[in-house]
Amino acid sequence: MELLKVLEEYQNSERLAMITGEKKITYNQLWEQSDKLAAYIKSTCGQDKSPVIVYGHKDPLMLVAFLACVKSGRAYVPIDINVPRSRIENIIDSVCPKLILVTEKFTQYKEYPCVNIVRDASIFEISANRDSDCRISSLDYVKEEDVYYIIFTSGSTGNPKGVQITYGALNRFTEWALNLGYGGIKNHKHQCFINQAPFSFDLSVMDLYMSLASESCLFALEKQVQMDYKKLFEQLKKSNANVWVSTPSFADLCLADLSFSKNLLPNMELFLFCGEILTNKTVEQLLHRFPKAQIYNTYGPTESTVAVTEICVDEEINERYNPLPVGVAKPGTRIKILDGDRELPEGEKGEIVIIGNTVSKGYFKNEKENQRAFFSYVIDGKPTPAYRTGDKGYFQDGWLFYCGRIDLQIKLHGYRMELEDVEKNLMKVEGITKAVVVPVYEEEKVKYLKAFCIYEKEFENSHKLQKKIKEEMSEFVPEYMIPRKITFVEEIPMTANGKADRRRIQEMN
Ligand code: AMP
């Protein structure tokens, strides 16, 4: 499947491609406006292939911007409004874009040119000539090996890492994902997909491209809607969606309200989960409240295009396994459990390594991390791209099982972060000379973060100081990375080889 060719086929379609609140866009408008914006990008940025940053939230014009970047031969770098300014500046400095497209309020940074495509509609009034130039060349311009998007994720250095995903990888992922559920979405076009994740998280790639490739409608839930039960349930009802894509945490949040059931969403037939542990309890509740729906657990990192394994979890699987399996690898992917370079047999726990045709080209301008995480593995005599996930896992009954991390990466409410990233940013706060952050677990999932800090200045009130630190931290990291509890200590327990003793710290109050 070639995504842009498929979208070209829908170019005259009056069907809705996306709805966000009162804003809507049809397939026809999406195609035409992205053609025009692509011509604009080409004329301003010239012929090179430097990436374009797209800043905003869930405005349908975000899709126009993504497609326009790609049609102009450039990767897009989505940044959501949740990302704090200093992190955005960090990403901009590493990308050095020739253009930043925005759909929300944005203050220009350094000399980087920035265009608000909601306000500056004149961009879409580009001459017909240029328009057709772009239209003819754009589709041939995007090659399999070209980078289609770059998504920045948390990095242990305190700076985010940009994962580059090619057009070929995205096509192969989408083609596979379209086979999930009731004989495959591809046989049932014109669905309505719920979009929960912001576009700067790769989970959104699943709903966005499955939806676009099947001429379906993406029904986006904005941040402020997700934070308000009343608005959220009104929107869900209005959507009448039949495909759900979210983290299990978001489904749990909805399940907390008893009205989240088939009465609210009578046509719901497919729940697709990825990004964190799917628990038996979540599945049990969903099967009970949506008896006609299928539930899929999928697994994978941003570094291998969203997801690489799948399993449909029915009542039988849910009763037989705890924890639940994450499934079998998609075609074109092999999964190995390695201990160093040694492959482990079924049943033994080791690092999950993904080998195959959706593995990323590597992190953007980050040779050191690339050397650590990406390598080549010979499969059937052919060197194939491989990625060390840092996830622990094992095979049983032919299924892959996930059982935690071998490093300090965690998931909190579906958000990926490195604990060292949180610590480095905590230490940016004046007065903090050392910080160690540990996750607090409840029912096998991380519930919140707890920080232990050495604060070298005098302070009177620990509560006030905690508040001040949290406020300062919010300048550097998104809200979900701010520890809920901060404890001030005189010293941090160390191991014999001079590292913070996380096991002992974990037990401290
Ligand atoms: P992200 O790059 O944000 O998608 O995060 C990828 C990480 O999320 C993986 O390396 C795993 O640690 C975790 N993850 C993804 N899918 C699952 C799953 N189905 N069950 C448990 N953990 C998962």
XYZ file of C-alpha atoms and ligand atoms in Angstrom:
532
model
C 0.000 0.000 0.000
C 1.118 3.549 -0.755
C -0.578 6.023 1.470
C -0.271 9.069 -0.752
C -1.580 7.162 -3.778
C -4.565 6.002 -1.719
C -5.240 9.574 -0.580
C -4.941 10.759 -4.165
C -7.786 8.368 -5.007
C -9.938 10.061 -2.367
C -9.115 13.575 -3.598
C -12.626 14.246 -4.873
C -14.349 12.696 -1.875
C -16.694 14.923 0.095
C -16.446 12.603 3.111
C -15.130 14.033 6.340
C -11.495 13.214 7.029
C -11.415 14.787 10.485
C -13.685 16.394 13.081
C -12.459 18.354 16.092
C -15.236 20.067 18.015
C -16.877 22.356 15.475
C -13.991 22.166 12.994
C -14.120 19.762 10.082
C -12.239 18.934 6.913
C -13.205 16.746 3.945
C -10.845 14.508 1.956
C -11.192 16.869 -0.959
C -10.213 19.916 1.107
C -7.369 18.018 2.729
C -5.908 17.105 -0.637
C -6.325 20.531 -2.234
C -5.142 22.579 0.717
C -2.122 20.375 1.286
C -1.194 20.734 -2.391
C -1.270 24.503 -2.030
C 0.631 24.523 1.218
C 3.202 22.135 -0.297
C 3.748 24.601 -3.144
C 4.244 27.354 -0.566
C 6.753 25.240 1.385
C 8.675 24.452 -1.780
C 8.807 28.087 -2.777
C 10.001 29.243 0.669
C 12.333 26.405 1.621
C 13.877 25.563 -1.733
C 14.778 22.104 -2.910
C 16.502 20.564 0.086
C 14.772 17.983 2.295
C 15.116 19.621 5.689
C 12.281 18.742 8.098
C 9.473 21.192 8.904
C 8.149 21.622 12.431
C 4.362 21.547 12.805
C 3.183 23.008 16.100
C -0.391 22.832 17.340
C -2.997 20.552 18.841
C -5.909 18.909 17.071
C -6.921 21.463 14.467
C -7.763 19.676 11.172
C -5.225 21.999 9.551
C -2.560 19.941 11.359
C -3.327 17.152 8.877
C -3.077 19.603 6.005
C 0.334 20.664 7.308
C 1.579 17.075 7.714
C 0.558 16.142 4.211
C 1.914 19.373 2.745
C 5.344 18.793 4.290
C 5.482 15.303 2.861
C 4.242 16.409 -0.568
C 6.978 19.029 -0.593
C 9.530 16.286 0.059
C 10.080 17.008 3.739
C 9.505 15.138 6.957
C 7.232 16.773 9.500
C 8.023 17.076 13.197
C 4.771 17.290 15.181
C 4.892 19.230 18.454
C 1.824 19.407 20.660
C 0.793 22.398 22.785
C 1.437 20.258 25.897
C 5.177 20.480 25.334
C 6.745 23.261 27.434
C 8.550 26.078 25.723
C 12.110 25.165 26.715
C 11.652 21.641 25.349
C 10.210 23.055 22.133
C 13.247 25.330 21.789
C 15.480 22.354 22.389
C 13.772 20.458 19.538
C 13.905 23.494 17.249
C 17.621 23.927 17.936
C 18.283 20.322 17.053
C 16.144 20.339 13.870
C 17.149 23.865 12.661
C 14.007 24.038 10.483
C 13.687 26.429 7.564
C 10.013 26.748 8.433
C 7.711 26.255 11.410
C 4.012 25.834 10.621
C 1.666 26.553 13.514
C -2.071 26.240 14.120
C -2.054 27.658 17.665
C -0.559 30.721 19.331
C 3.230 30.565 19.074
C 5.930 33.106 19.808
C 8.667 33.185 17.199
C 11.936 31.618 18.340
C 15.277 33.113 17.264
C 15.344 33.723 13.524
C 13.364 30.584 12.588
C 10.554 31.589 10.186
C 7.116 30.738 11.498
C 3.744 30.843 9.711
C 0.327 30.538 11.316
C -1.704 28.618 8.730
C -5.023 29.268 10.489
C -4.611 33.040 10.470
C -2.619 33.473 7.273
C -5.076 32.013 4.753
C -3.307 33.756 1.851
C -0.893 30.817 1.788
C -3.688 28.733 0.339
C -4.220 31.234 -2.470
C -1.109 30.177 -4.292
C -1.158 30.410 -8.103
C -2.705 27.617 -10.104
C 0.562 27.000 -11.924
C 2.549 26.343 -8.819
C -0.288 24.236 -7.565
C -0.146 21.897 -10.528
C 3.685 21.802 -10.447
C 3.478 20.541 -6.942
C 0.668 18.131 -7.671
C 2.551 16.448 -10.498
C 5.876 16.125 -8.792
C 4.885 15.514 -5.214
C 3.853 11.893 -5.328
C 6.900 10.719 -7.228
C 8.988 12.859 -4.983
C 8.358 10.843 -1.846
C 10.414 7.673 -1.912
C 10.137 4.627 0.336
C 13.366 5.490 2.127
C 12.494 9.182 2.678
C 11.763 10.205 6.240
C 8.010 10.862 6.557
C 7.870 12.089 10.152
C 10.147 12.594 13.140
C 8.616 12.135 16.586
C 10.572 13.325 19.617
C 10.471 11.139 22.734
C 12.001 11.433 26.184
C 15.779 10.883 26.301
C 17.898 9.936 29.317
C 20.229 12.897 28.743
C 17.406 15.301 29.572
C 16.997 16.189 25.897
C 14.352 14.508 23.704
C 15.398 12.094 20.895
C 13.897 12.400 17.400
C 12.775 9.055 15.961
C 12.820 9.124 12.142
C 10.184 7.014 10.387
C 10.310 6.515 6.629
C 7.439 6.518 4.154
C 8.066 2.809 3.500
C 7.849 1.931 7.206
C 4.633 3.916 7.618
C 3.087 2.206 4.572
C 3.966 -1.260 5.868
C 2.686 -0.470 9.350
C -0.610 0.936 8.052
C -1.169 -1.974 5.698
C -0.757 -4.407 8.595
C -2.890 -2.393 11.020
C -5.722 -2.284 8.489
C -5.967 -6.067 8.771
C -6.875 -5.915 12.458
C -10.430 -6.467 13.645
C -13.414 -8.215 12.059
C -11.769 -9.328 8.828
C -9.811 -6.082 8.622
C -10.768 -2.413 8.469
C -9.691 -2.396 4.856
C -12.796 -4.406 4.001
C -15.037 -1.996 5.885
C -14.209 1.525 4.752
C -15.859 4.656 6.111
C -15.456 4.051 9.814
C -15.192 6.609 12.574
C -11.979 6.449 14.625
C -11.545 7.975 18.061
C -8.286 9.904 18.382
C -7.048 10.334 21.946
C -3.281 10.792 21.673
C -1.762 14.127 20.666
C 0.011 14.054 17.292
C 3.399 14.284 18.979
C 2.867 10.733 20.335
C 3.203 7.887 17.913
C 0.023 6.196 19.110
C -1.798 8.884 17.099
C -0.111 7.515 13.954
C -2.242 4.394 14.384
C -5.613 6.137 14.371
C -4.615 8.875 11.935
C -3.265 6.695 9.139
C -5.652 3.761 9.585
C -8.439 6.301 9.341
C -7.068 8.156 6.316
C -6.209 4.963 4.447
C -9.770 3.654 4.824
C -11.482 6.942 3.884
C -12.789 7.056 7.434
C -13.347 9.976 9.769
C -10.923 10.802 12.566
C -12.859 12.096 15.547
C -10.336 13.971 17.685
C -10.750 14.561 21.409
C -9.045 17.770 22.464
C -7.086 18.100 25.683
C -9.712 20.245 27.367
C -12.430 17.715 26.412
C -10.424 14.808 27.839
C -10.118 16.653 31.138
C -13.849 17.152 31.587
C -16.066 14.038 31.922
C -19.231 15.839 30.861
C -17.704 17.231 27.674
C -15.864 13.982 27.008
C -18.995 11.847 27.168
C -20.964 14.342 25.078
C -18.285 14.176 22.420
C -18.066 10.387 22.531
C -21.826 10.126 22.050
C -21.697 12.592 19.177
C -18.917 10.656 17.488
C -20.887 7.401 17.267
C -17.449 5.959 16.607
C -16.781 2.320 15.854
C -12.985 2.131 16.231
C -11.232 3.136 19.422
C -7.492 3.797 19.617
C -6.016 4.807 22.965
C -3.730 3.854 25.795
C -5.317 1.444 28.286
C -5.064 4.255 30.879
C -7.466 6.409 28.899
C -9.943 3.532 28.581
C -9.672 3.015 32.366
C -10.475 6.665 32.891
C -13.617 6.300 30.755
C -14.558 2.982 32.392
C -14.602 4.718 35.768
C -17.944 6.141 34.610
C -20.628 3.482 34.275
C -22.199 5.200 31.289
C -19.154 4.223 29.203
C -20.864 1.293 27.523
C -22.636 0.188 24.360
C -25.469 2.604 25.171
C -23.045 5.499 24.720
C -21.267 4.026 21.696
C -23.686 1.482 20.155
C -21.540 0.906 17.051
C -18.235 0.401 18.792
C -16.682 -2.755 17.403
C -12.938 -2.484 17.784
C -10.681 -1.358 20.630
C -7.004 -1.023 19.701
C -4.570 -0.578 22.565
C -0.866 0.109 22.585
C 1.788 1.819 24.631
C 1.453 0.259 28.068
C 0.260 -2.813 29.943
C -3.299 -3.859 29.162
C -4.686 -5.455 32.314
C -7.162 -8.323 32.629
C -9.462 -6.035 34.573
C -9.670 -3.495 31.735
C -10.432 -6.269 29.237
C -13.031 -7.847 31.497
C -14.870 -4.555 31.925
C -14.740 -3.751 28.226
C -15.996 -7.194 27.184
C -18.845 -6.790 29.623
C -19.803 -3.254 28.576
C -19.226 -3.712 24.840
C -20.162 -7.357 24.200
C -19.944 -7.023 20.417
C -16.525 -5.374 20.336
C -13.123 -6.953 19.739
C -10.185 -5.932 21.895
C -6.629 -5.925 20.591
C -3.466 -5.610 22.594
C -0.657 -4.341 20.376
C 2.928 -3.703 21.389
C 5.789 -1.666 20.033
C 7.974 1.410 20.460
C 8.011 4.641 18.442
C 11.345 3.335 17.073
C 9.532 0.629 15.137
C 6.537 2.603 13.853
C 3.940 2.350 16.617
C 3.353 -1.396 16.972
C 4.772 -4.690 15.786
C 2.712 -7.351 17.551
C -0.979 -8.008 17.995
C -3.407 -10.290 19.731
C -7.183 -10.222 19.900
C -7.944 -10.687 23.598
C -11.197 -12.553 24.004
C -12.744 -14.026 27.140
C -10.752 -17.238 26.835
C -7.372 -15.500 26.506
C -8.303 -13.132 29.300
C -9.097 -16.028 31.612
C -6.050 -18.088 30.651
C -3.285 -15.470 30.943
C -2.281 -12.972 33.609
C -0.327 -10.946 32.528
C -1.836 -10.849 29.070
C 0.353 -11.608 26.046
C 1.171 -8.814 23.600
C 0.797 -11.244 20.720
C 2.565 -12.302 17.556
C 4.821 -10.269 15.283
C 3.408 -8.682 12.160
C 4.598 -9.884 8.734
C 8.030 -8.486 7.877
C 9.048 -8.436 11.552
C 10.926 -10.956 13.681
C 11.144 -10.676 17.408
C 14.038 -12.204 19.314
C 14.669 -12.432 23.015
C 18.351 -11.765 23.512
C 20.787 -11.840 26.383
C 23.568 -9.684 24.949
C 23.989 -11.302 21.522
C 22.742 -14.733 22.598
C 19.247 -15.725 21.546
C 17.206 -17.196 24.395
C 14.805 -20.131 24.040
C 11.050 -19.985 24.677
C 10.216 -19.297 28.320
C 13.438 -17.450 29.178
C 13.361 -13.740 29.908
C 15.645 -11.330 28.078
C 15.668 -8.134 26.043
C 13.046 -7.816 23.297
C 14.776 -7.053 19.998
C 12.727 -6.031 16.970
C 14.096 -6.879 13.543
C 12.245 -5.878 10.427
C 10.871 -3.528 7.836
C 9.324 -0.920 10.129
C 12.389 -0.262 12.290
C 13.403 3.406 12.268
C 16.360 4.784 10.333
C 17.637 5.959 13.708
C 17.450 9.056 15.874
C 17.821 12.413 14.169
C 21.448 13.617 14.410
C 22.216 11.410 17.413
C 25.007 9.012 16.480
C 25.753 8.019 20.049
C 22.216 6.815 20.788
C 21.960 5.227 17.327
C 25.014 3.088 17.976
C 23.548 1.911 21.245
C 20.049 1.095 20.079
C 20.110 0.306 16.343
C 22.055 -2.414 14.577
C 21.800 -4.871 11.728
C 20.711 -8.487 12.228
C 21.103 -11.128 9.544
C 17.768 -12.780 8.730
C 17.636 -15.405 5.966
C 21.092 -14.287 4.832
C 19.991 -10.628 4.584
C 21.138 -7.826 6.927
C 17.927 -6.359 8.380
C 17.449 -3.246 10.563
C 17.135 -4.109 14.246
C 16.307 -2.189 17.414
C 17.111 -3.027 21.030
C 13.928 -2.022 22.836
C 15.191 -2.033 26.426
C 11.983 -3.992 27.182
C 12.130 -7.312 28.999
C 10.067 -10.139 27.571
C 9.687 -13.834 26.881
C 7.805 -16.189 24.600
C 5.219 -18.641 25.863
C 2.762 -20.700 23.782
C 4.024 -18.804 20.743
C 2.962 -15.427 22.192
C 5.267 -12.602 23.203
C 4.907 -11.392 26.802
C 6.169 -8.040 28.078
C 7.544 -7.944 31.614
C 9.002 -4.517 32.339
C 12.125 -2.584 31.422
C 15.814 -3.277 31.740
C 16.558 0.437 32.078
C 14.978 3.489 33.665
C 12.296 4.173 31.083
C 8.731 4.056 32.402
C 5.170 4.619 31.293
C 2.926 6.841 33.378
C -0.698 7.067 32.230
C 0.569 5.969 28.818
C 3.292 8.635 28.588
C 6.812 7.416 27.946
C 9.639 8.980 29.898
C 13.148 8.294 31.128
C 13.510 8.781 34.888
C 16.916 10.359 34.215
C 15.181 12.914 31.994
C 12.949 13.900 34.925
C 15.961 14.019 37.268
C 18.095 16.153 34.933
C 15.254 18.630 34.617
C 14.619 18.663 38.369
C 18.238 19.608 38.838
C 17.733 22.670 36.634
C 15.788 24.118 39.574
C 18.096 26.383 41.546
C 19.126 24.891 44.879
C 18.659 21.232 43.910
C 22.067 19.601 43.749
C 20.974 15.976 43.454
C 17.682 14.345 42.534
C 16.541 10.752 42.203
C 13.090 9.936 40.897
C 11.369 6.598 41.450
C 8.031 5.285 40.201
C 5.308 4.294 42.667
C 3.368 1.242 41.503
C -0.231 0.209 42.089
C -1.749 -2.890 40.488
C 1.332 -3.474 38.270
C 1.178 0.028 36.753
C 3.038 3.205 37.659
C 0.655 5.389 39.625
C 2.854 8.467 40.157
C 6.456 9.654 40.527
C 8.239 10.318 43.769
C 11.377 12.477 43.903
C 14.098 12.607 46.535
C 16.161 15.788 46.384
C 19.067 17.364 48.108
C 18.226 21.051 48.392
C 21.211 23.113 49.433
C 19.426 26.314 50.382
C 17.519 27.198 53.550
C 13.773 26.736 53.441
C 10.970 27.109 55.940
C 8.012 25.320 54.503
C 8.424 22.083 52.597
C 4.941 22.355 51.003
C 5.625 25.814 49.627
C 9.011 24.692 48.353
C 7.492 21.663 46.624
C 4.958 23.919 44.917
C 7.674 26.326 43.802
C 9.804 23.497 42.421
C 6.850 22.036 40.527
C 6.075 25.431 39.029
C 9.679 25.908 37.941
C 9.846 22.395 36.517
C 6.807 23.031 34.350
C 8.967 25.396 32.299
C 11.155 22.460 31.268
C 8.991 19.348 31.070
C 5.368 18.453 30.298
C 3.010 18.249 33.259
C 2.971 14.444 33.329
C 6.733 14.399 34.028
C 6.462 16.431 37.220
C 6.754 14.190 40.339
C 3.681 14.219 42.534
C 5.714 13.925 45.749
C 9.019 15.629 46.451
C 10.921 14.714 49.596
C 13.971 16.653 50.767
C 16.796 14.533 52.133
C 20.309 15.178 53.440
C 21.854 12.396 51.413
C 20.942 9.904 48.717
C 21.740 6.214 49.435
C 24.474 4.980 47.089
C 25.497 1.516 45.874
C 29.035 0.174 46.286
C 29.933 1.365 42.785
C 28.837 4.906 43.471
C 25.442 4.986 41.785
C 22.179 6.034 43.408
C 20.763 2.934 45.088
C 17.327 2.976 43.487
C 16.164 -0.144 45.283
C 16.756 1.414 48.709
C 15.395 4.767 47.563
C 12.260 3.042 46.313
C 11.640 1.822 49.871
C 12.119 5.265 51.461
C 9.075 7.287 52.481
P 6.244 4.579 22.909
O 7.484 4.735 22.111
O 5.804 5.828 23.597
O 5.145 3.936 22.128
O 6.600 3.570 24.094
C 7.093 2.296 23.798
C 7.182 1.474 25.044
O 5.890 1.313 25.634
C 7.652 0.054 24.790
O 9.044 -0.021 24.649
C 7.112 -0.667 26.024
O 7.955 -0.426 27.121
C 5.779 0.044 26.249
N 4.677 -0.704 25.592
C 4.215 -0.548 24.344
N 3.182 -1.371 24.105
C 2.971 -2.087 25.230
C 2.060 -3.127 25.616
N 1.099 -3.571 24.805
N 2.176 -3.646 26.865
C 3.127 -3.196 27.723
N 4.007 -2.215 27.417
C 3.946 -1.661 26.187
